[in-house]
Coordinates of C-alpha atoms in Angstrom, one line a residue:
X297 CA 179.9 73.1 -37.4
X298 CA 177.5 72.6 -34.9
X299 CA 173.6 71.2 -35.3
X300 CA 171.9 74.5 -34.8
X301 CA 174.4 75.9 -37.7
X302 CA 173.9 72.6 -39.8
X303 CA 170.2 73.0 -39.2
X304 CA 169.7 77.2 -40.4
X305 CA 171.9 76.1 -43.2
X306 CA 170.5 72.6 -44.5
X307 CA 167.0 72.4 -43.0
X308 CA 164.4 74.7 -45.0
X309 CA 160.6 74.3 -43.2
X310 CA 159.0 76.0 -45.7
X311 CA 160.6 73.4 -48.2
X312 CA 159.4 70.2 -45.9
X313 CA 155.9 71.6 -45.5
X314 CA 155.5 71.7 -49.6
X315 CA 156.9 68.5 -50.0
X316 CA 153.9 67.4 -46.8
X317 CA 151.4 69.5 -49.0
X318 CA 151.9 68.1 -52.2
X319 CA 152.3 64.4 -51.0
X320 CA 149.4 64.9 -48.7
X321 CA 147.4 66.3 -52.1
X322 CA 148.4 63.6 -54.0
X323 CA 146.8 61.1 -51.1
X324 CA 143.8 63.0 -51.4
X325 CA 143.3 62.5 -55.2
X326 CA 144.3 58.9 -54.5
X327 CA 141.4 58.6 -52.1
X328 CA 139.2 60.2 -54.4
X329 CA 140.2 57.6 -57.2
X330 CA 139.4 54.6 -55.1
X331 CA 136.5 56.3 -53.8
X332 CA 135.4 56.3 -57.2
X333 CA 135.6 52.6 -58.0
X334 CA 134.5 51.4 -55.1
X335 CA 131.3 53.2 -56.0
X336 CA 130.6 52.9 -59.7
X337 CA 133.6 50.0 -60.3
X338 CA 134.2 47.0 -58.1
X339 CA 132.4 47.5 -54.6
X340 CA 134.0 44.5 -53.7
X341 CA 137.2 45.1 -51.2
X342 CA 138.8 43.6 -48.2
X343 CA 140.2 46.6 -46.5
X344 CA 138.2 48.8 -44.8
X345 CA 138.4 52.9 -45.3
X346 CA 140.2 52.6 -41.5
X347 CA 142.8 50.4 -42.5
X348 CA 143.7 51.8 -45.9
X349 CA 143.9 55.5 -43.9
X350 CA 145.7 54.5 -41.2
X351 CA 147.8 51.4 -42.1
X352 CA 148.5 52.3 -45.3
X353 CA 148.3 56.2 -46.4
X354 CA 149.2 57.5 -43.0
X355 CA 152.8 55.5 -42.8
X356 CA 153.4 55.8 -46.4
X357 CA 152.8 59.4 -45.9
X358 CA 155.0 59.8 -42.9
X359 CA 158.0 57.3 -44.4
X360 CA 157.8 59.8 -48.1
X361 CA 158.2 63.1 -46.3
X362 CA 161.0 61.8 -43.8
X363 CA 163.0 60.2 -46.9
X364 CA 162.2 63.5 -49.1
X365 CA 163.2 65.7 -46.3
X366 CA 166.4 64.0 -46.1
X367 CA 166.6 64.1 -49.9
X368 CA 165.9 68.0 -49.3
X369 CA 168.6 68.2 -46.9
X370 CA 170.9 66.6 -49.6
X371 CA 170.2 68.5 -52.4
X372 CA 171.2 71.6 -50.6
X373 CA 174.7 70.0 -50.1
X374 CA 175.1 68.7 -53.5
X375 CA 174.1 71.9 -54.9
X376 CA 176.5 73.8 -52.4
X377 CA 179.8 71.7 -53.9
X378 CA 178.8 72.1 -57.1
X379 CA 178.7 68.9 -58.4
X380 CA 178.0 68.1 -62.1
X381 CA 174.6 67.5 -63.3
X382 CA 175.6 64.2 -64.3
X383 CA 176.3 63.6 -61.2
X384 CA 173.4 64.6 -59.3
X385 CA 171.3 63.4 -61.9
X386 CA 172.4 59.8 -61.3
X387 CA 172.3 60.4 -57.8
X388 CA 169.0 60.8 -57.7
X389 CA 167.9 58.1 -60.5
X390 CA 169.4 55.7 -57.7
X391 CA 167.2 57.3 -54.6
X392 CA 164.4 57.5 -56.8
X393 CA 165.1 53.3 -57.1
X394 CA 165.5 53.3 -52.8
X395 CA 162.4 55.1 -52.1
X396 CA 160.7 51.9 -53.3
X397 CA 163.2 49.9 -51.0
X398 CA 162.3 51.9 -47.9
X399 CA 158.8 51.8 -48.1
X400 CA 158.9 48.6 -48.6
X401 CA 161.0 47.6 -45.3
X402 CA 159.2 50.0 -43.3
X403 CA 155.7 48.5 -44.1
X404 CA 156.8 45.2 -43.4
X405 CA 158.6 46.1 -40.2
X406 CA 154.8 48.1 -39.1
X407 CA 152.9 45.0 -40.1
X408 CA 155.1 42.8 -37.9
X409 CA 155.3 44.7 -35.1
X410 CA 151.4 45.1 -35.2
X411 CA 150.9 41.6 -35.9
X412 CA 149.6 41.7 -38.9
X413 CA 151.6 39.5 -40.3
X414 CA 154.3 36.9 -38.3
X415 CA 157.9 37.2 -39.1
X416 CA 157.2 33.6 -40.4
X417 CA 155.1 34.6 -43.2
X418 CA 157.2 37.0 -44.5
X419 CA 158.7 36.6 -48.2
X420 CA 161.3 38.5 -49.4
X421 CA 160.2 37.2 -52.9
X422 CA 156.9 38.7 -52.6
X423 CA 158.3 41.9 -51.0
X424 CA 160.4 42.8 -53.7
X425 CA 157.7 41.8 -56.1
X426 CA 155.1 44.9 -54.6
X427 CA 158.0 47.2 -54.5
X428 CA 158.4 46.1 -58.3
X429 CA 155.1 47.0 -59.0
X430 CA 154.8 50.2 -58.2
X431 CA 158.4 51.1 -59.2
X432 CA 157.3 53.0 -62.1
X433 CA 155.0 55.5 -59.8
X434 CA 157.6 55.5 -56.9
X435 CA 159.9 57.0 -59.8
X436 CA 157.3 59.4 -61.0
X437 CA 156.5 61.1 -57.3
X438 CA 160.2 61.0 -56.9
X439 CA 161.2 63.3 -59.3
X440 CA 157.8 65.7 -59.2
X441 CA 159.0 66.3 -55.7
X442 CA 162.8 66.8 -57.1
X443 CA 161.4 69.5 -59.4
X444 CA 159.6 71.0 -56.6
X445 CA 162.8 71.2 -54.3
X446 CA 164.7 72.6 -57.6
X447 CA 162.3 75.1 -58.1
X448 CA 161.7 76.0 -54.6
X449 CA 165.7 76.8 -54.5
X450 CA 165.8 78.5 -57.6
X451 CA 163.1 80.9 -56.8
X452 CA 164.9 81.4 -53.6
X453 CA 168.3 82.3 -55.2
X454 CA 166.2 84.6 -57.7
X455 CA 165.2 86.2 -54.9
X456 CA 168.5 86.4 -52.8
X457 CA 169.8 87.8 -55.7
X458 CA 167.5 90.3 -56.6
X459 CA 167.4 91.5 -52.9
X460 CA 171.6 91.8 -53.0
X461 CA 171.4 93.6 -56.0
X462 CA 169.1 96.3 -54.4
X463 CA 171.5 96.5 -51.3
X464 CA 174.5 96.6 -53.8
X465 CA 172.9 99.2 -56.0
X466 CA 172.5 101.0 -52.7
X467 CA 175.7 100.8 -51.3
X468 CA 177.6 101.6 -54.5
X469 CA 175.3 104.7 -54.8
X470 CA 176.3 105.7 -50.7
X471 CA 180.0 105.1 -52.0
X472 CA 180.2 107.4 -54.6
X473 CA 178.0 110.3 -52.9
X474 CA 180.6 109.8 -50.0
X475 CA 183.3 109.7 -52.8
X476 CA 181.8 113.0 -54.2
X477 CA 180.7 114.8 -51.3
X478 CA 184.4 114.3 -49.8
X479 CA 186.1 115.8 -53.4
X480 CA 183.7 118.6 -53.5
X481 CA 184.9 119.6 -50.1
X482 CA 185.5 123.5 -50.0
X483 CA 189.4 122.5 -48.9
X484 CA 189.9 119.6 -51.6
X485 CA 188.4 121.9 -53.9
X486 CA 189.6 125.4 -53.5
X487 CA 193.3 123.8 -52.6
X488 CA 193.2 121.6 -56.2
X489 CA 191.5 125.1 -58.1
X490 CA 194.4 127.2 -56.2
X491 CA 197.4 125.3 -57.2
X492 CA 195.9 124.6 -60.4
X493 CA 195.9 128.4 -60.7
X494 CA 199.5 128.8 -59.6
X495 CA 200.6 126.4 -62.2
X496 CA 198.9 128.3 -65.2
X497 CA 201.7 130.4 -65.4
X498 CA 204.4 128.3 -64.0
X499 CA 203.9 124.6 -65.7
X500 CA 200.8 125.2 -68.0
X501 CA 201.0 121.5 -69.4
X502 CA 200.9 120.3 -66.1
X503 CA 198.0 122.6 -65.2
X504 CA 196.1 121.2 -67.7
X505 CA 196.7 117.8 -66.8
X506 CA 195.6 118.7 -63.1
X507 CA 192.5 119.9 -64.9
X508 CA 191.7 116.7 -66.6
X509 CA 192.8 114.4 -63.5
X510 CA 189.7 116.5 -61.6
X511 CA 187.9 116.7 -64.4
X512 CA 188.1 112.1 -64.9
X513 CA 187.7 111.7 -61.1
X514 CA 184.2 113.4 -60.8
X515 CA 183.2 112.2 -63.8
X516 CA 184.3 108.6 -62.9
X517 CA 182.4 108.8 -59.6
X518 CA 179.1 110.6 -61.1
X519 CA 178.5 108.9 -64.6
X520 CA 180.6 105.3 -64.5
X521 CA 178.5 102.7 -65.3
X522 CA 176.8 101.0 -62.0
X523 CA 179.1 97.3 -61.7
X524 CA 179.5 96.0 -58.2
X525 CA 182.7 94.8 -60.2
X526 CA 185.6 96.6 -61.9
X527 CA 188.9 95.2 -63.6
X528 CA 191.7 96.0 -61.4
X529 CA 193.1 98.0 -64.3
X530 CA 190.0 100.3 -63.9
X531 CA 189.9 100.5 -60.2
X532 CA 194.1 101.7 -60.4
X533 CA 193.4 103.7 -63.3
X534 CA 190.7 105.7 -61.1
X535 CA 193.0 105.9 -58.5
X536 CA 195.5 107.4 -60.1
X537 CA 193.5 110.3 -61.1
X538 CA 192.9 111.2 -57.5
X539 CA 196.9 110.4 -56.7
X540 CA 197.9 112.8 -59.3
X541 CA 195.8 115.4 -57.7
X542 CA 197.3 114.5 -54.0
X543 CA 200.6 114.3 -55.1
X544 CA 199.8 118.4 -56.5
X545 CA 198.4 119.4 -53.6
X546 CA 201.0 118.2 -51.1
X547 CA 204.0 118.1 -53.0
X548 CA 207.6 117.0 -52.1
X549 CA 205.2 115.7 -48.6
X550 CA 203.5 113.0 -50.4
X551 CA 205.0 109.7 -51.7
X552 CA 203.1 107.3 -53.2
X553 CA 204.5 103.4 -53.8
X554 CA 203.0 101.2 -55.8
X555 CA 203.6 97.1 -56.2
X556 CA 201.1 95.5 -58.2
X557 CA 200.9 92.2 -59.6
X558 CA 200.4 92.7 -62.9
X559 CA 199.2 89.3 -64.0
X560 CA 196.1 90.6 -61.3
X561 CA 194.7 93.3 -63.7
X562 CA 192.2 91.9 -65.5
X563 CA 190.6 90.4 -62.4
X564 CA 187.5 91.9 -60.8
X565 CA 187.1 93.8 -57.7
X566 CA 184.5 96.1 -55.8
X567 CA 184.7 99.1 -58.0
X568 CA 185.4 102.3 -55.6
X569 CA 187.6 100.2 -53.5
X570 CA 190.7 101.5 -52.8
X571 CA 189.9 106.0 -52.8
X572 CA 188.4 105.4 -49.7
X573 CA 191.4 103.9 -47.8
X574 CA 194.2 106.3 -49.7
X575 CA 192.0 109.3 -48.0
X576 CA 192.0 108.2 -44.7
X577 CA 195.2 107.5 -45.1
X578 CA 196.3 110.7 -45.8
X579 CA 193.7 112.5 -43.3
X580 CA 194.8 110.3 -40.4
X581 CA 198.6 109.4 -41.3
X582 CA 200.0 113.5 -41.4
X583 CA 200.3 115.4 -37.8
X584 CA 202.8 117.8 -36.5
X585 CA 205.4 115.0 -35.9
X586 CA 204.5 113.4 -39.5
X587 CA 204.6 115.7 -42.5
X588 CA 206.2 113.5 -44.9
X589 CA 203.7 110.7 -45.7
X590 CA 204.4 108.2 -47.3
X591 CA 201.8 106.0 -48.8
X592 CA 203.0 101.9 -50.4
X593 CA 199.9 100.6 -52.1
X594 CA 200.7 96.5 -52.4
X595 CA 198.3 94.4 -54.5
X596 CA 199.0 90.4 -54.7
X597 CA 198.0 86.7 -54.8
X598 CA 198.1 84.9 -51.3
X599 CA 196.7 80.9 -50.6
X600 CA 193.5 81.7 -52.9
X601 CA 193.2 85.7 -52.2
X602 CA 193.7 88.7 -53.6
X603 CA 195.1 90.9 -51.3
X604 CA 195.2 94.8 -51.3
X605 CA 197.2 96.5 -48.6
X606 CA 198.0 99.7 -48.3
X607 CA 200.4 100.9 -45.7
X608 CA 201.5 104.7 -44.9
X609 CA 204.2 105.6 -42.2
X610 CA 202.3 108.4 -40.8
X611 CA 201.0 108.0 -36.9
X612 CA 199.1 105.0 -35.3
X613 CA 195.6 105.3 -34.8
X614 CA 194.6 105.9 -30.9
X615 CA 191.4 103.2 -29.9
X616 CA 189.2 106.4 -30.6
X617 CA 190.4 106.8 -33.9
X618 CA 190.3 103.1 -34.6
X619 CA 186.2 103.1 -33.5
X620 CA 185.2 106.7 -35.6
X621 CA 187.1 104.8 -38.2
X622 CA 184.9 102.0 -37.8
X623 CA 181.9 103.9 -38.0
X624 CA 182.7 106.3 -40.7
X625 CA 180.7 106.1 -43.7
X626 CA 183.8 105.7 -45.9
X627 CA 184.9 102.3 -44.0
X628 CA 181.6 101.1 -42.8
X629 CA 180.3 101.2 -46.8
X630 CA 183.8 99.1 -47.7
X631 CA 182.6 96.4 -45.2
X632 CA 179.1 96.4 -46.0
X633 CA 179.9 95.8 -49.8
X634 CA 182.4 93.3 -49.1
X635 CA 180.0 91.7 -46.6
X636 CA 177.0 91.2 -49.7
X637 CA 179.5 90.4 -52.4
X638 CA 181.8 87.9 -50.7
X639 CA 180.0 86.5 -47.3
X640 CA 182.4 86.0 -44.8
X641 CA 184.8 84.8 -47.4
X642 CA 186.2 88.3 -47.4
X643 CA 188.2 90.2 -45.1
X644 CA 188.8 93.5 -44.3
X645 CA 191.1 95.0 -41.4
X646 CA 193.2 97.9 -39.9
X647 CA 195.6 98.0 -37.7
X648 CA 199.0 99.5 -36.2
X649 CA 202.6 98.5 -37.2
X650 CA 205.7 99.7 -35.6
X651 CA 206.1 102.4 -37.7
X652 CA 202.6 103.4 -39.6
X653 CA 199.2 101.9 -39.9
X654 CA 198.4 99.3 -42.6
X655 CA 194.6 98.5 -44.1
X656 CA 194.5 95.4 -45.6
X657 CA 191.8 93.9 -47.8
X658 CA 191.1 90.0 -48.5
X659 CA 188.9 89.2 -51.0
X660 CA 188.5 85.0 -52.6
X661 CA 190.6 84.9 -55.4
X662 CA 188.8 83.7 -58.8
X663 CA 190.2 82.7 -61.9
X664 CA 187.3 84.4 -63.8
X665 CA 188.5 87.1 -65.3
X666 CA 187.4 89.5 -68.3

């Protein structure tokens, strides 16, 4: 990963300009403090205002918002791998303890350098012993700036998450109006209401059952409840619904195949997944030379993914099908939603085999399940 990448993803601005403000802040009332008993107190002191500004408050300001930037930076990781809160928890008790240690080195390096003290004078001894005393405050600042990084990340995922849920909410609502708008299609329609009408007299069971497959599709698009996420069982149980309907319509034409893992059911997966690809299959894969279609729907585990591929035999997409494809709602929506829900974790393609085009869907594998 390169450093521009490492910064967008690590480095937070806003974050290192709240740490600044609050350390500066707590400075300020610091100033105030001694103000104060210099005034009404002890008006007895060695340094001047000048040096305590500059030699002391100004470094120690610069060498805390360095180290907590850095402790910023770090947070973001640990809370990115998902470490324990043990973990981090002791992780932080022990930079908490090196703050102290830090400061401490720095200030002696500054007043060396400066002069204001020779390397000859210097005492470990009495080093340590100033970081000791002020270990108890060094801890204190510490973690009021960890809670501040904490809840400036939290905030932010509340947010993140709030604003994915609007986009979901919106992209699940484009699905299912593209879902319905393509069913309620004069030629879906009238073709499912005609041979529903032939059967009445021929088949009147299976009439009925063409019926209640409509009737379960429209209803499963309109009034389902809104999850990003389904079970698989649902999303195939949906599906079949509209297959049932297919298979009617085109008859002895239409083939469907179906190899599922069946341990996979009970996983989750962007409801309204699969209709979309089935449909384009069948509206792109029949032609003149093609009119028996046949449609293998394939749903297994691969190296941490759950893959759904579905494949039909009908002909291969020209490069202008391929981009009108690409920008049709149907497809565009499937990216989009797989885009907010998994990142770039999730993959989505379509492309030409020797004989027949396949779609094939990658999404990270979980073992959550319901």
């Amino acid at each position: 990963m390169s450093f521009s990448a490492l910064k967008n993803k690590y480095i937070d601005v806003k974050l290192i300009l709240l740490l600044a403000a609050f350390y500066t802040l707590f400075n300020l009332v610091y100033l105030g403090k001694l103000a104060y008993m210099r005034a009404f107190i002890s008006r007895e002191t060695v340094e001047s205002w000048h040096d305590i500004i500059i030699h002391n408050l100004l470094i120690d300001w610069i060498i805390v918002v360095v180290y907590m930037s850095l402790i910023a930076i770090s947070t973001k990781r640990l809370l990115d791998k998902n470490y324990s809160w043990i973990k981090i928890f002791l992780l932080h008790t022990l930079f908490s303890i090196l703050i102290g240690f830090v400061i401490r080195f720095f200030f002696d390096l500054y007043g060396i350098l400066l002069g204001l003290m020779t390397f000859a004078d210097y005492s470990l001894k009495a080093s340590i012993d100033r970081m000791i005393f002020v270990i108890d405050l060094n801890f204190l600042i510490y973690f009021a700036m960890i809670f501040i990084i904490y809840t400036y990340y939290y905030l932010k995922q509340v947010k993140e998450t709030e604003k994915q849920k609007t986009l979901l909410e919106s992209q699940l609502t484009n699905t299912r109006m593209k879902m319905l708008s393509s069913q309620l299609q004069p030629h879906f329609l009238f073709n499912t209401l005609n041979s529903i009408s032939v059967l009445v007299e021929i088949d009147a069971k299976k009439a009925q059952d063409t019926i209640a497959d409509l009737s379960d599709l429209l209803r499963e698009i309109l009034y389902s409840s809104e999850n990003y996420k389904v079970t698989l069982r649902k999303e195939l149980r949906m599906l079949d619904y509209y297959l049932n309907i297919l298979t009617l319509r085109f008859s002895d034409h239409l083939i469907i195949e179906k190899n599922i893992d069946e341990s996979l059911l009970d996983h989750l997966v962007p409801s309204l997944l699969l209709q979309p690809i089935i449909e384009n299959s069948v509206k792109h894969g029949y032609s003149y030379h093609n009119i028996h279609l046949k449609i293998i729907i394939n749903i297994f585990k691969s190296r941490g993914y759950l893959v759904l591929s579905v494949y039909n035999n009908g002909k291969l997409l020209t490069e202008k099908q391929e981009a009108l494809l690409e920008k049709g709602v149907g497809i565009s929506n499937t990216r989009d939603r797989l885009l907010t829900l998994y990142g770039k974790r999730a993959s989505f393609k379509i492309r030409n085999k020797e004989a027949g085009v396949e779609t094939i869907i990658k999404i990270p594998f979980s073992k959550t399940c319901l």
